[in-house]
Coordinates of C-alpha atoms in Angstrom, one line a residue:
X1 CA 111.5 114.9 85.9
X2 CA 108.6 114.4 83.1
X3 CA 108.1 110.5 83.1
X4 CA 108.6 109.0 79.5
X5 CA 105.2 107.2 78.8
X6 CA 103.3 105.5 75.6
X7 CA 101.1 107.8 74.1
X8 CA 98.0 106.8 75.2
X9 CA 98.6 105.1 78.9
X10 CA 100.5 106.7 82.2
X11 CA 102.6 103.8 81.7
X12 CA 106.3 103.5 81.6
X13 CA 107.4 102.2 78.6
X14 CA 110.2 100.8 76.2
X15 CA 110.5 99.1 72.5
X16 CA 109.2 95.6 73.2
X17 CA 107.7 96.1 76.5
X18 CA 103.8 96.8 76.5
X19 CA 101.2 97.7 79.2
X20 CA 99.9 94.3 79.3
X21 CA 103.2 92.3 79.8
X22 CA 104.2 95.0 82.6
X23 CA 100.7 94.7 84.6
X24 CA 101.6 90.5 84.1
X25 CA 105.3 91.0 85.7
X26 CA 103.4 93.1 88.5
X27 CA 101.0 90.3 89.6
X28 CA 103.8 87.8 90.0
X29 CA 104.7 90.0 92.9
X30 CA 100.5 90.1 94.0
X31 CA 101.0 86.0 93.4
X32 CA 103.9 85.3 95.7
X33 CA 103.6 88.0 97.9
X34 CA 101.3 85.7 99.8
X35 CA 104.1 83.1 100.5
X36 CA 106.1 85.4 102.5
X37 CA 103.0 86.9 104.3
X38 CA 101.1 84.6 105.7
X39 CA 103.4 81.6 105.7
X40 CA 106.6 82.9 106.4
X41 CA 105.6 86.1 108.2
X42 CA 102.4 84.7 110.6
X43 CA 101.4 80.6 110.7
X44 CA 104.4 78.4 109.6
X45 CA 106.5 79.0 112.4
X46 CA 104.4 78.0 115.4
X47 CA 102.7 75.6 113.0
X48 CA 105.5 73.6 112.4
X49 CA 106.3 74.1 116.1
X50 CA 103.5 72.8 117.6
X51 CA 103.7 70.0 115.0
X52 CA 107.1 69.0 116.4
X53 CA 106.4 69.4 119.8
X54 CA 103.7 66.6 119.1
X55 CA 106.3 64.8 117.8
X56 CA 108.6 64.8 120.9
X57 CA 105.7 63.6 122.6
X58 CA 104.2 66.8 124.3
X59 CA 100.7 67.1 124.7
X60 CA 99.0 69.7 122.3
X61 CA 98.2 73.4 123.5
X62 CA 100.9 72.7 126.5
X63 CA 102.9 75.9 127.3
X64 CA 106.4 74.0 127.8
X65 CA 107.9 70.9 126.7
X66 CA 110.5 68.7 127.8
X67 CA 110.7 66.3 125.1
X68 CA 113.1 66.0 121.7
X69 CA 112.8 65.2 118.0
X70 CA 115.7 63.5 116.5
X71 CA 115.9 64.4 112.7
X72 CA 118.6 62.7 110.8
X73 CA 119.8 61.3 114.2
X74 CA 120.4 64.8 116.3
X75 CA 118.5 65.7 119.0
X76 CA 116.7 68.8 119.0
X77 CA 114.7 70.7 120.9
X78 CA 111.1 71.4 119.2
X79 CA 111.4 75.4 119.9
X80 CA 114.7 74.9 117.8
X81 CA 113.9 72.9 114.7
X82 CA 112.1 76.4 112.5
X83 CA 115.2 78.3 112.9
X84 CA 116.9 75.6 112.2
X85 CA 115.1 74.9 108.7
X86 CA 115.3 78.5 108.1
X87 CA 118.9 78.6 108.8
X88 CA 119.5 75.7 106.8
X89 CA 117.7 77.0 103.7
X90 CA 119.7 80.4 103.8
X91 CA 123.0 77.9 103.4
X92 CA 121.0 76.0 100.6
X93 CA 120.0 79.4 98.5
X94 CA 123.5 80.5 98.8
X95 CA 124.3 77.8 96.3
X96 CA 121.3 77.4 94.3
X97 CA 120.3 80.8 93.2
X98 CA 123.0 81.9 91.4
X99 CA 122.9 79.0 89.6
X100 CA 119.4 79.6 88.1
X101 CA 119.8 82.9 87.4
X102 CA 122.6 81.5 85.1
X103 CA 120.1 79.4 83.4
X104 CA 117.9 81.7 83.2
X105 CA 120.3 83.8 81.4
X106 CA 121.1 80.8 78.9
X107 CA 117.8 79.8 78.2
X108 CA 115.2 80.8 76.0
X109 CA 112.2 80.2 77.7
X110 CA 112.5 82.1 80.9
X111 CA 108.6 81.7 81.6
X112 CA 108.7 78.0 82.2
X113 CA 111.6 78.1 84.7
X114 CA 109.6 81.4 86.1
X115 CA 106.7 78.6 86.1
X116 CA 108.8 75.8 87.1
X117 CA 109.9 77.5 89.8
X118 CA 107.0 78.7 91.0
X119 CA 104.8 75.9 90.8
X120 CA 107.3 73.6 92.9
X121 CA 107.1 76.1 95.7
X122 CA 103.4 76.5 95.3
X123 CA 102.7 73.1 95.1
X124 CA 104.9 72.0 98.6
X125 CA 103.1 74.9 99.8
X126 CA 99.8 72.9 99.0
X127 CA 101.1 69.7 100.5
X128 CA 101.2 71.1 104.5
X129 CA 97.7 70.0 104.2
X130 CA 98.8 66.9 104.3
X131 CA 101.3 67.9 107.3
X132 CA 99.2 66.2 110.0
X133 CA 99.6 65.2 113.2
X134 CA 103.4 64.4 114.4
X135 CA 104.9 64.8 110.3
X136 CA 106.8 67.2 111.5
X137 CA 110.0 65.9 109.0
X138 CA 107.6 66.0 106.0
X139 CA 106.9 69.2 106.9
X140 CA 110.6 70.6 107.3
X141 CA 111.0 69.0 104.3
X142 CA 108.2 70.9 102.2
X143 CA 109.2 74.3 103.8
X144 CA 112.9 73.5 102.2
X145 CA 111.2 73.2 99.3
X146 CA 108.8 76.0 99.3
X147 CA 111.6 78.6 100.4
X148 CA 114.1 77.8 97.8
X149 CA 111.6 77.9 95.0
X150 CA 110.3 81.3 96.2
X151 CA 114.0 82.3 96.1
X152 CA 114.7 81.3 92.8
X153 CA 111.6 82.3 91.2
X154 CA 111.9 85.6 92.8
X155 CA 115.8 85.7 90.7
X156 CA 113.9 84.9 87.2
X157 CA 111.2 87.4 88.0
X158 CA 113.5 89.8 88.9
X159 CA 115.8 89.5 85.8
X160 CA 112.6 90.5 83.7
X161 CA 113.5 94.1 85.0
X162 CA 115.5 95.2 82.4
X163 CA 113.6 94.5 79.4
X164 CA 110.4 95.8 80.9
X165 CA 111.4 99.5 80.9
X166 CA 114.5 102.1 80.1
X167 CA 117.0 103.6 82.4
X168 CA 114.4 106.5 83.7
X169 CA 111.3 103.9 84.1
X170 CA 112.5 101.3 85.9
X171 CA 111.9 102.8 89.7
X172 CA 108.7 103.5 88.5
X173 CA 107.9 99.7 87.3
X174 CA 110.0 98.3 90.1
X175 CA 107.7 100.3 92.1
X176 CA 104.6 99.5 91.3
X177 CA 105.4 95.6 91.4
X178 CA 106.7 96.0 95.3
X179 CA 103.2 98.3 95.6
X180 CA 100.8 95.4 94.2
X181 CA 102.7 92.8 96.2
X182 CA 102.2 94.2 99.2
X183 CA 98.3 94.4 98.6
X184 CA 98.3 90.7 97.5
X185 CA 99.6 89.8 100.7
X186 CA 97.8 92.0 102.6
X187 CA 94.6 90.9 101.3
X188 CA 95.4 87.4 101.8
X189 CA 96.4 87.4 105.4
X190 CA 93.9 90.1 106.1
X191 CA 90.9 87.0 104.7
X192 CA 93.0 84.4 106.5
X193 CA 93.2 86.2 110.3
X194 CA 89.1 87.2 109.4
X195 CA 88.3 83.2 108.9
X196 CA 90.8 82.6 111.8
X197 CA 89.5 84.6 114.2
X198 CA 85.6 83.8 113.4
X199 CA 86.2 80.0 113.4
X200 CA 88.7 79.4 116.3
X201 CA 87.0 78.1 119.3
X202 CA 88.3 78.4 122.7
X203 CA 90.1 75.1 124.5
X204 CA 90.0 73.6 121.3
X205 CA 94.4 73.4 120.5
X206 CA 92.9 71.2 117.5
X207 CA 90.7 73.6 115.4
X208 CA 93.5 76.2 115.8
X209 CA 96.1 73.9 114.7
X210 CA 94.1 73.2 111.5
X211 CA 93.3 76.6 110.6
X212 CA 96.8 77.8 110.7
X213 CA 97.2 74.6 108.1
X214 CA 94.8 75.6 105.4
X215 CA 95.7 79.1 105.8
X216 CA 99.2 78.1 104.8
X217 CA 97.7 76.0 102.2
X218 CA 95.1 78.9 100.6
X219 CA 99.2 80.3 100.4
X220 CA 99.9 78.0 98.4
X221 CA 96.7 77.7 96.3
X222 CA 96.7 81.5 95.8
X223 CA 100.4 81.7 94.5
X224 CA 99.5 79.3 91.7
X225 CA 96.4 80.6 90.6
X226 CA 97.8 84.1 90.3
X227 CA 101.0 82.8 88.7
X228 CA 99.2 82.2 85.6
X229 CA 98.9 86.0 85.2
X230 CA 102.5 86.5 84.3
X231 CA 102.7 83.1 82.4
X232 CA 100.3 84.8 80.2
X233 CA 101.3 88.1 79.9
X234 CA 105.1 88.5 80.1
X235 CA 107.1 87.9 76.2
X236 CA 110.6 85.9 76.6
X237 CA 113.1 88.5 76.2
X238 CA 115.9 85.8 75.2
X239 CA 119.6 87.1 76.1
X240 CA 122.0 87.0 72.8
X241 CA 123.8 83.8 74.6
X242 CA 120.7 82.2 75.0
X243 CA 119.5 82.9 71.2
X244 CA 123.2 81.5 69.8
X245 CA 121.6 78.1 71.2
X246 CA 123.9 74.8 71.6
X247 CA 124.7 72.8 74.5
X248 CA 123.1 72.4 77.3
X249 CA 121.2 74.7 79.2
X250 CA 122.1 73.1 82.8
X251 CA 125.5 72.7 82.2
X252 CA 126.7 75.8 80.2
X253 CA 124.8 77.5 83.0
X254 CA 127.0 76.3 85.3
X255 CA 130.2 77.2 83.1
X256 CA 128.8 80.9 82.4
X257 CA 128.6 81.1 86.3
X258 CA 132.3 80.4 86.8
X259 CA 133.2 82.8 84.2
X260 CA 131.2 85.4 86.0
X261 CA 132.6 84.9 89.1
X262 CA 136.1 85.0 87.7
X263 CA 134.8 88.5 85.7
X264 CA 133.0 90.0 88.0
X265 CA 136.0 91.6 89.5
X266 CA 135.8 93.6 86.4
X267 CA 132.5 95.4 88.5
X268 CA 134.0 96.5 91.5
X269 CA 131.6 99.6 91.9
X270 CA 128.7 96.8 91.2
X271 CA 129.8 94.9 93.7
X272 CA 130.2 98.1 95.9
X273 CA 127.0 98.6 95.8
X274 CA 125.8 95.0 96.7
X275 CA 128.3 95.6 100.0
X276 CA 125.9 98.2 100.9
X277 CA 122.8 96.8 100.1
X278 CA 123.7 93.6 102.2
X279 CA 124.4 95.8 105.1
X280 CA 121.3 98.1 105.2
X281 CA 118.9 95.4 103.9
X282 CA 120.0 93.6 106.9
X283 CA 119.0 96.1 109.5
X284 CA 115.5 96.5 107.3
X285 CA 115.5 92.3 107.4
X286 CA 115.9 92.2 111.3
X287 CA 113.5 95.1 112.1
X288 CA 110.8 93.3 110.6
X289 CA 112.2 89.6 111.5
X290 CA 112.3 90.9 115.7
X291 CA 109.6 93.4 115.7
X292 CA 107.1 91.0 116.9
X293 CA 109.2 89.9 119.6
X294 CA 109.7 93.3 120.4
X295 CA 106.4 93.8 121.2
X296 CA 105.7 91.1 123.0
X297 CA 108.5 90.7 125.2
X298 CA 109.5 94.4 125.6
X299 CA 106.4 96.7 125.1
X300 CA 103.8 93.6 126.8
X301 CA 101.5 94.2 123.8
X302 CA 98.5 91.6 122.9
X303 CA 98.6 89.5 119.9
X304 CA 95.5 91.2 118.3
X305 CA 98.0 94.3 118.2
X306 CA 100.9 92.5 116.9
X307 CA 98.2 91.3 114.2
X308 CA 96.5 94.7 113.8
X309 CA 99.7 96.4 113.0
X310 CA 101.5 93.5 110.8
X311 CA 97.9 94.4 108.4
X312 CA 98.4 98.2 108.6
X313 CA 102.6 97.7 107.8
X314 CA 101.0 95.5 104.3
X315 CA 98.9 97.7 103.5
X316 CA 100.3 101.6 104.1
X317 CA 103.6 99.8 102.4
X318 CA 101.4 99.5 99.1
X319 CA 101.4 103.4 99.1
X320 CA 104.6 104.1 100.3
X321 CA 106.2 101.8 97.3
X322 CA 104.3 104.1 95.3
X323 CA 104.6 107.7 97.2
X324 CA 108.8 107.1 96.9
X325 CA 108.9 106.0 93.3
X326 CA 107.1 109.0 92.8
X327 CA 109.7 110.3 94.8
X328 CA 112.3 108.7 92.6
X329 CA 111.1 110.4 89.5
X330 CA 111.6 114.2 91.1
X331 CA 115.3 113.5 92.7
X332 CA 116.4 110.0 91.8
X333 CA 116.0 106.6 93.4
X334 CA 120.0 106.7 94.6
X335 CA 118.8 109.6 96.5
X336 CA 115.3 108.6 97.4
X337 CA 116.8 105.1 99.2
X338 CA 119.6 107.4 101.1
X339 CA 116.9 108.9 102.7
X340 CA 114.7 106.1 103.3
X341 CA 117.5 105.1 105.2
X342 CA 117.6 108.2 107.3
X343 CA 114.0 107.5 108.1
X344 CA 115.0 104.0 109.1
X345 CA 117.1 105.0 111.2
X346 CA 114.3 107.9 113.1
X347 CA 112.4 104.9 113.1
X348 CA 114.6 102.8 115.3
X349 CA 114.8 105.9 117.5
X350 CA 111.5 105.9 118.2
X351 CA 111.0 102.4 118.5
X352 CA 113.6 102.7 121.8
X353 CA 111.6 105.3 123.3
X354 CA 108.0 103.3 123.0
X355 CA 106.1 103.2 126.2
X356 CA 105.1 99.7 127.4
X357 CA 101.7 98.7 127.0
X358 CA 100.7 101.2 124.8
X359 CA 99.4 99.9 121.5
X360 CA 98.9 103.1 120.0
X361 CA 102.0 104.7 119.7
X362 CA 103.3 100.8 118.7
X363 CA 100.6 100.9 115.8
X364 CA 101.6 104.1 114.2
X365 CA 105.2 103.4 114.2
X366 CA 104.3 100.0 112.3
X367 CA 102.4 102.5 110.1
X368 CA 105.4 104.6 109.7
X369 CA 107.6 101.3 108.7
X370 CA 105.1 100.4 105.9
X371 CA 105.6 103.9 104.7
X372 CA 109.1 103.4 103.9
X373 CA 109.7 99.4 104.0
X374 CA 107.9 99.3 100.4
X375 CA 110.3 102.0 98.4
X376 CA 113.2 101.3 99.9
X377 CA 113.1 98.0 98.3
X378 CA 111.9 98.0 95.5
X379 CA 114.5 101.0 94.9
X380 CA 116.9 99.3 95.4
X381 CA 115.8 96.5 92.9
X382 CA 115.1 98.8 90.4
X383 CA 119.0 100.7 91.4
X384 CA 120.8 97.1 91.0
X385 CA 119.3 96.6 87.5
X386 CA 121.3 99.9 86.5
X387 CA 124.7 98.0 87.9
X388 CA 124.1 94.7 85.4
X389 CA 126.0 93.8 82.3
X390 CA 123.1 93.3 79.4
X391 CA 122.7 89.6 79.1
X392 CA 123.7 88.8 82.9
X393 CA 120.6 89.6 84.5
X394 CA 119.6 86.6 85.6
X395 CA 123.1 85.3 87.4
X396 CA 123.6 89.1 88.9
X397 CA 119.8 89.1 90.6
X398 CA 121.2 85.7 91.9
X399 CA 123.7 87.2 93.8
X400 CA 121.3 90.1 94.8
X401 CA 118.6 87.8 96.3
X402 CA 121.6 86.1 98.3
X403 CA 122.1 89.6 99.4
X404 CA 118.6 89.9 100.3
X405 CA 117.9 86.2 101.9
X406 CA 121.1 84.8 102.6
X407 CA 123.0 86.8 104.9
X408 CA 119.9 88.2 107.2
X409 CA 121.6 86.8 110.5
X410 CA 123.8 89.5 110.8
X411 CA 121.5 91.6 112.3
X412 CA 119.7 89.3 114.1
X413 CA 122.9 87.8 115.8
X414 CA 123.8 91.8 116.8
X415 CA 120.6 92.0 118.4
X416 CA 121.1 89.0 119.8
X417 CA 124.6 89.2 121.6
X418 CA 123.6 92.5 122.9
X419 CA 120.6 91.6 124.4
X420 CA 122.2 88.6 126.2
X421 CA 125.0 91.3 127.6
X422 CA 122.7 94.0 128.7
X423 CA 119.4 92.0 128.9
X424 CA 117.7 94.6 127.1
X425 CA 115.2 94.6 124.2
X426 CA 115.5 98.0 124.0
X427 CA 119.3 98.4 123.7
X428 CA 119.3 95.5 121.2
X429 CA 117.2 97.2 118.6
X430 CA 119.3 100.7 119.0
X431 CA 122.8 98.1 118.1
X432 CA 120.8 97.8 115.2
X433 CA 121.6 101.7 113.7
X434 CA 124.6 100.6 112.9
X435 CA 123.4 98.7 110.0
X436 CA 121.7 101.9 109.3
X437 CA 124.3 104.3 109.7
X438 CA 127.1 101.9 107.6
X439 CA 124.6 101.3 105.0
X440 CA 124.2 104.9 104.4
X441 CA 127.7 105.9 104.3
X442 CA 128.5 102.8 101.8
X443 CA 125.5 103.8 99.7
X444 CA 126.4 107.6 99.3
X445 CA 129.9 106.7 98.3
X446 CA 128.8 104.3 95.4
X447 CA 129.2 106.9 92.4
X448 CA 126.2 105.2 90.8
X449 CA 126.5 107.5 87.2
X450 CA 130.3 106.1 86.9
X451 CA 128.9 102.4 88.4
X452 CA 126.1 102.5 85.5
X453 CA 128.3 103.4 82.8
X454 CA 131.0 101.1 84.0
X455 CA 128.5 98.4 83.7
X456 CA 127.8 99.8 79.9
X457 CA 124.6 100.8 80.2
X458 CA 123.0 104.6 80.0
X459 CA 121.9 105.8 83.7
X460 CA 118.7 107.7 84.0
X461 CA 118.5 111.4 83.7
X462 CA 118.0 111.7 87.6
X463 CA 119.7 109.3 90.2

C-alpha cells in the first residue's frame, strides 16, 4: 500500500498535523522510555531492596536476612516490599488513569497535564537521590509516585494519536514513536551499565549501592530534559467538549467518565478488542517481567549476559518497531500483530528447549524478542486508536494502559502456580502459550473494519 505523505517529507501526514509536532510526540517516547528501562527494568528493584534490608537491620552486601520492616504497622519481609509497591501501584492506576484521560479529554490544554504529569514522575524520580541509607518508606513512597505519573502521562501522550495522522498513517507514527523509545532507553541504560561497571569496586556493597542510585536519578534527570521536546513541539488538539468550555475540568471529568462507562456498552467490538489485547499483552508482559529469572535460575547464566542481552532486546526492538510498521503498510497492522503473535509463541518454544549455560543461544533468542516486542506494541496502540469515538481519546487510552499495566499478574501468577506444582522453570514459561494461543484466537475474531466503523470512524485501506 503507497503511504500517503506531505509533498516534500517521507512523513505521514494529516490537516493540522506537521513534521515537527510528530518528531515532538516521538521524543516523549525517547523521554520516558528511560523510566521503564533503567529504573523499572534494571536498578530500582534490588535498590530499594537492599535499602530495606538495611532497614530491618541487616548488614549491607549480606546474602540472606532474617530481619523485618514494618510499614504502616505490618511486618514484611525486605525480599517482599518491591512487589508489594508494584502490586500496590497496579491497584492505584486502576483508578487513576481513567480519570485523567477524562480530563484530558475536557481540557484544553493537554500539554500541561502531559507536563504535569510528567514532571511529577520525573521529579520523584530525582528525589531517590535523596533515598539514603535505611529511607526505605520514602523511597516506596517516590516509586508510587513515579509509576503513576508514568502511567498517566503515557494516557495523555497516547490520546495525541489521533490527531497526529489519518486512518492509513497511524501504524506508521505509532511506530516510529515505540522505535525512538526504545533507543532512548537503550542509550540510557547502555551509558549507565558503562559508568557502572567502570566505577564499581570490588568488596565495596557501598559504591555499588550509590551507583544504582544516580543511575536511577540520571532516569529521572533525562525524562525531564527530553520532555521539553514535546512541550515545544506538539499543538493542543482540543476535543469539541473541551472547546464548549464551562465547569470544571476535575469534576466534569469525573461525570464524563461515568457516562462512558455507562455508554461504552454501546462498543462491544471495542471492548472485544481490549479482551484480547489484555490477554496477549499479558503473556508479552510476563516474558519480559520472568525472563531474567529464567536465566538465572533455569539456564545458570551470568549477570553480564542477562545485561548483554536486556541491551541487544532495546536496541534490535528499535528496528523491529520499524521493520513491522513497514510491515503494517503492505498487509495491515490487524494482520501484522496476528502474526507477531505466532512468533511469540515460536519464541516461547524455543525458549523451553534452551540449553543450560549456554549464553549464546540465550542471547539470540533475546535478539529475536526485540525483533518482535517493539511492533507488536506499538501495533496495537496504533489498532486501538481505530476502535475510539472522536473526542474520547483520552478516557479510552485510560482503559487501554489499565489493559497494559494493570492486570500483568495474570501471567505471572500462571507461571507461578505451575512452577510450584511441577518445580519447573521450563514448564512454567510453556503455561505461558496460552496467553498466546487465546490472544490470537480473540484477536482474529475481532472484525476490526465493522469495529472501526462502529466506532464512527473510516478504517485504513489495509488492516
Amino acid at each position: 500500500m503507497a503511504e500517503t505523505v506531505a509533498p516534500t517529507v517521507a512523513e505521514p501526514a494529516q490537516p493540522g498535523s506537521t513534521r515537527r509536532e510528530r518528531t515532538g510526540w516521538y521524543f516523549y517516547d525517547w523521554a520516558n522510555s528511560a523510566f521503564q528501562t533503567t529504573v523499572i527494568t534494571v536498578f530500582l528493584g534490588p535498590f530499594l531492596t537492599t535499602v530495606t534490608k538495611l532497614a530491618a537491620g541487616c548488614e549491607l552486601g549480606a546474602d540472606s536476612c532474617d530481619g523485618y520492616v514494618h510499614p504502616l504497622g505490618i511486618q514484611v519481609a525486605p525480599g517482599s516490599y518491591y512487589p508489594y509497591l508494584v502490586s500496590l501501584s497496579v491497584l492505584l492506576t486502576v483508578f487513576v488513569l481513567p480519570v485523567i484521560g477524562a480530563v484530558a479529554d475536557r481540557t484544553v490544554h493537554k500539554k500541561r497535564l502531559l507536563g504535569l504529569a510528567a514532571f511529577v514522575g520525573a521529579g520523584a524520580t530525582i528525589a531517590f537521590a535523596f533515598v539514603t541509607a535505611e529511607r526505605y518508606l520514602l523511597g516506596g513512597a517516590l516509586f508510587l509516585i513515579a509509576n503513576i505519573a508514568f502511567g498517566a502521562s503515557i494516557v495523555v501522550y497516547n490520546s495525541f494519536l489521533p490527531q497526529l495522522g489519518g486512518p492509513d498513517d497511524r501504524d506508521t507514527i505509532s511506530s516510529r514513536g515505540w522505535a525512538i523509545g526504545y533507543l532512548g532507553g537503550g542509550l540510557l541504560l547502555a551509558l549507565n551499565l558503562v559508568a557502572v561497571s567502570l566505577l564499581t569496586q570490588e568488596g565495596n556493597p557501598q559504591r555499588t549501592l550509590d551507583l544504582a542510585r544516580w543511575s536511577i536519578v540520571s532516569a529521572g534527570v533525562w525524562w525531564a530534559v527530553f520532555t521539553l521536546v514535546p512541550l515545544r513541539w506538539l499543538r493542543e488538539h482540543p476535543t469539541a467538549e473541551a472547546l464548549r468550555g464551562g465547569g470544571n475540568v476535575l469534576t466534569d471529568g469525573f461525570r464524563q467518565l461515568g457516562r462512558t462507562l455507562r455508554e461504552i456498552k454501546a462498543y462491544p467490538l471495542t471492548l472485544f478488542f481490549l479482551l484480547a489485547f489484555l490477554v496477549f499483552n499479558d503473556g508479552i508482559q510476563t516474558v519480559i517481567t520472568l525472563a531474567s529469572q529464567y536465566g538465572t535460575e533455569e539456564l545458570r547464566l551470568e549477570q553480564s549476559t542477562l545485561i548483554a542481552t536486556i541491551l541487544l532486546v532495546q536496541f534490535l526492538a528499535f528496528g523491529g518497531a520499524l521493520a513491522l510498521g513497514g510491515l503494517a503498510r503492505r498487509i495491515g497492522a490487524w494482520k501484522t500483530v496476528l502474526l507477531s503473535l505466532v512468533l511469540w509463541t515460536a519464541v516461547i518454544v524455543a525458549a523451553f528447549r534452551l540449553p543450560a549455560e549456554a549464553p549464546l543461544p540465550f542471547m539470540i533468542l533475546g535478539g529475536c524478542i526485540g525483533l518482535v516486542l517493539g511492533g507488536s506494541q506499538a501495533l496495537s496502540r496504533s489498532l486501538f486508536s481505530q476502535l475510539i469515538p472522536a473526542g474520547k481519546e483520552g478516557e479510552y487510552y485510560g482503559f487501554y494502559e489499565i489493559s497494559d499495566k494493570g492486570t500483568s499478574w495474570l501471567g505471572p501468577l500462571a507461571f507461578g502456580l505451575v512452577f510450584q506444582l511441577t518445580a519447573s522453570y521450563r514448564v512454567g514459561l510453556v503455561s505461558l502459550l496460552i496467553f498466546f494461543v487465546v490472544g490470537f484466537a480473540l484477536l482474529a475474531a475481532v472484525p476490526m473494519r465493522r469495529a472501526i466503523v462502529a466506532a464512527g470512524n473510516t478504517p485504513p485501506r489495509v488492516l
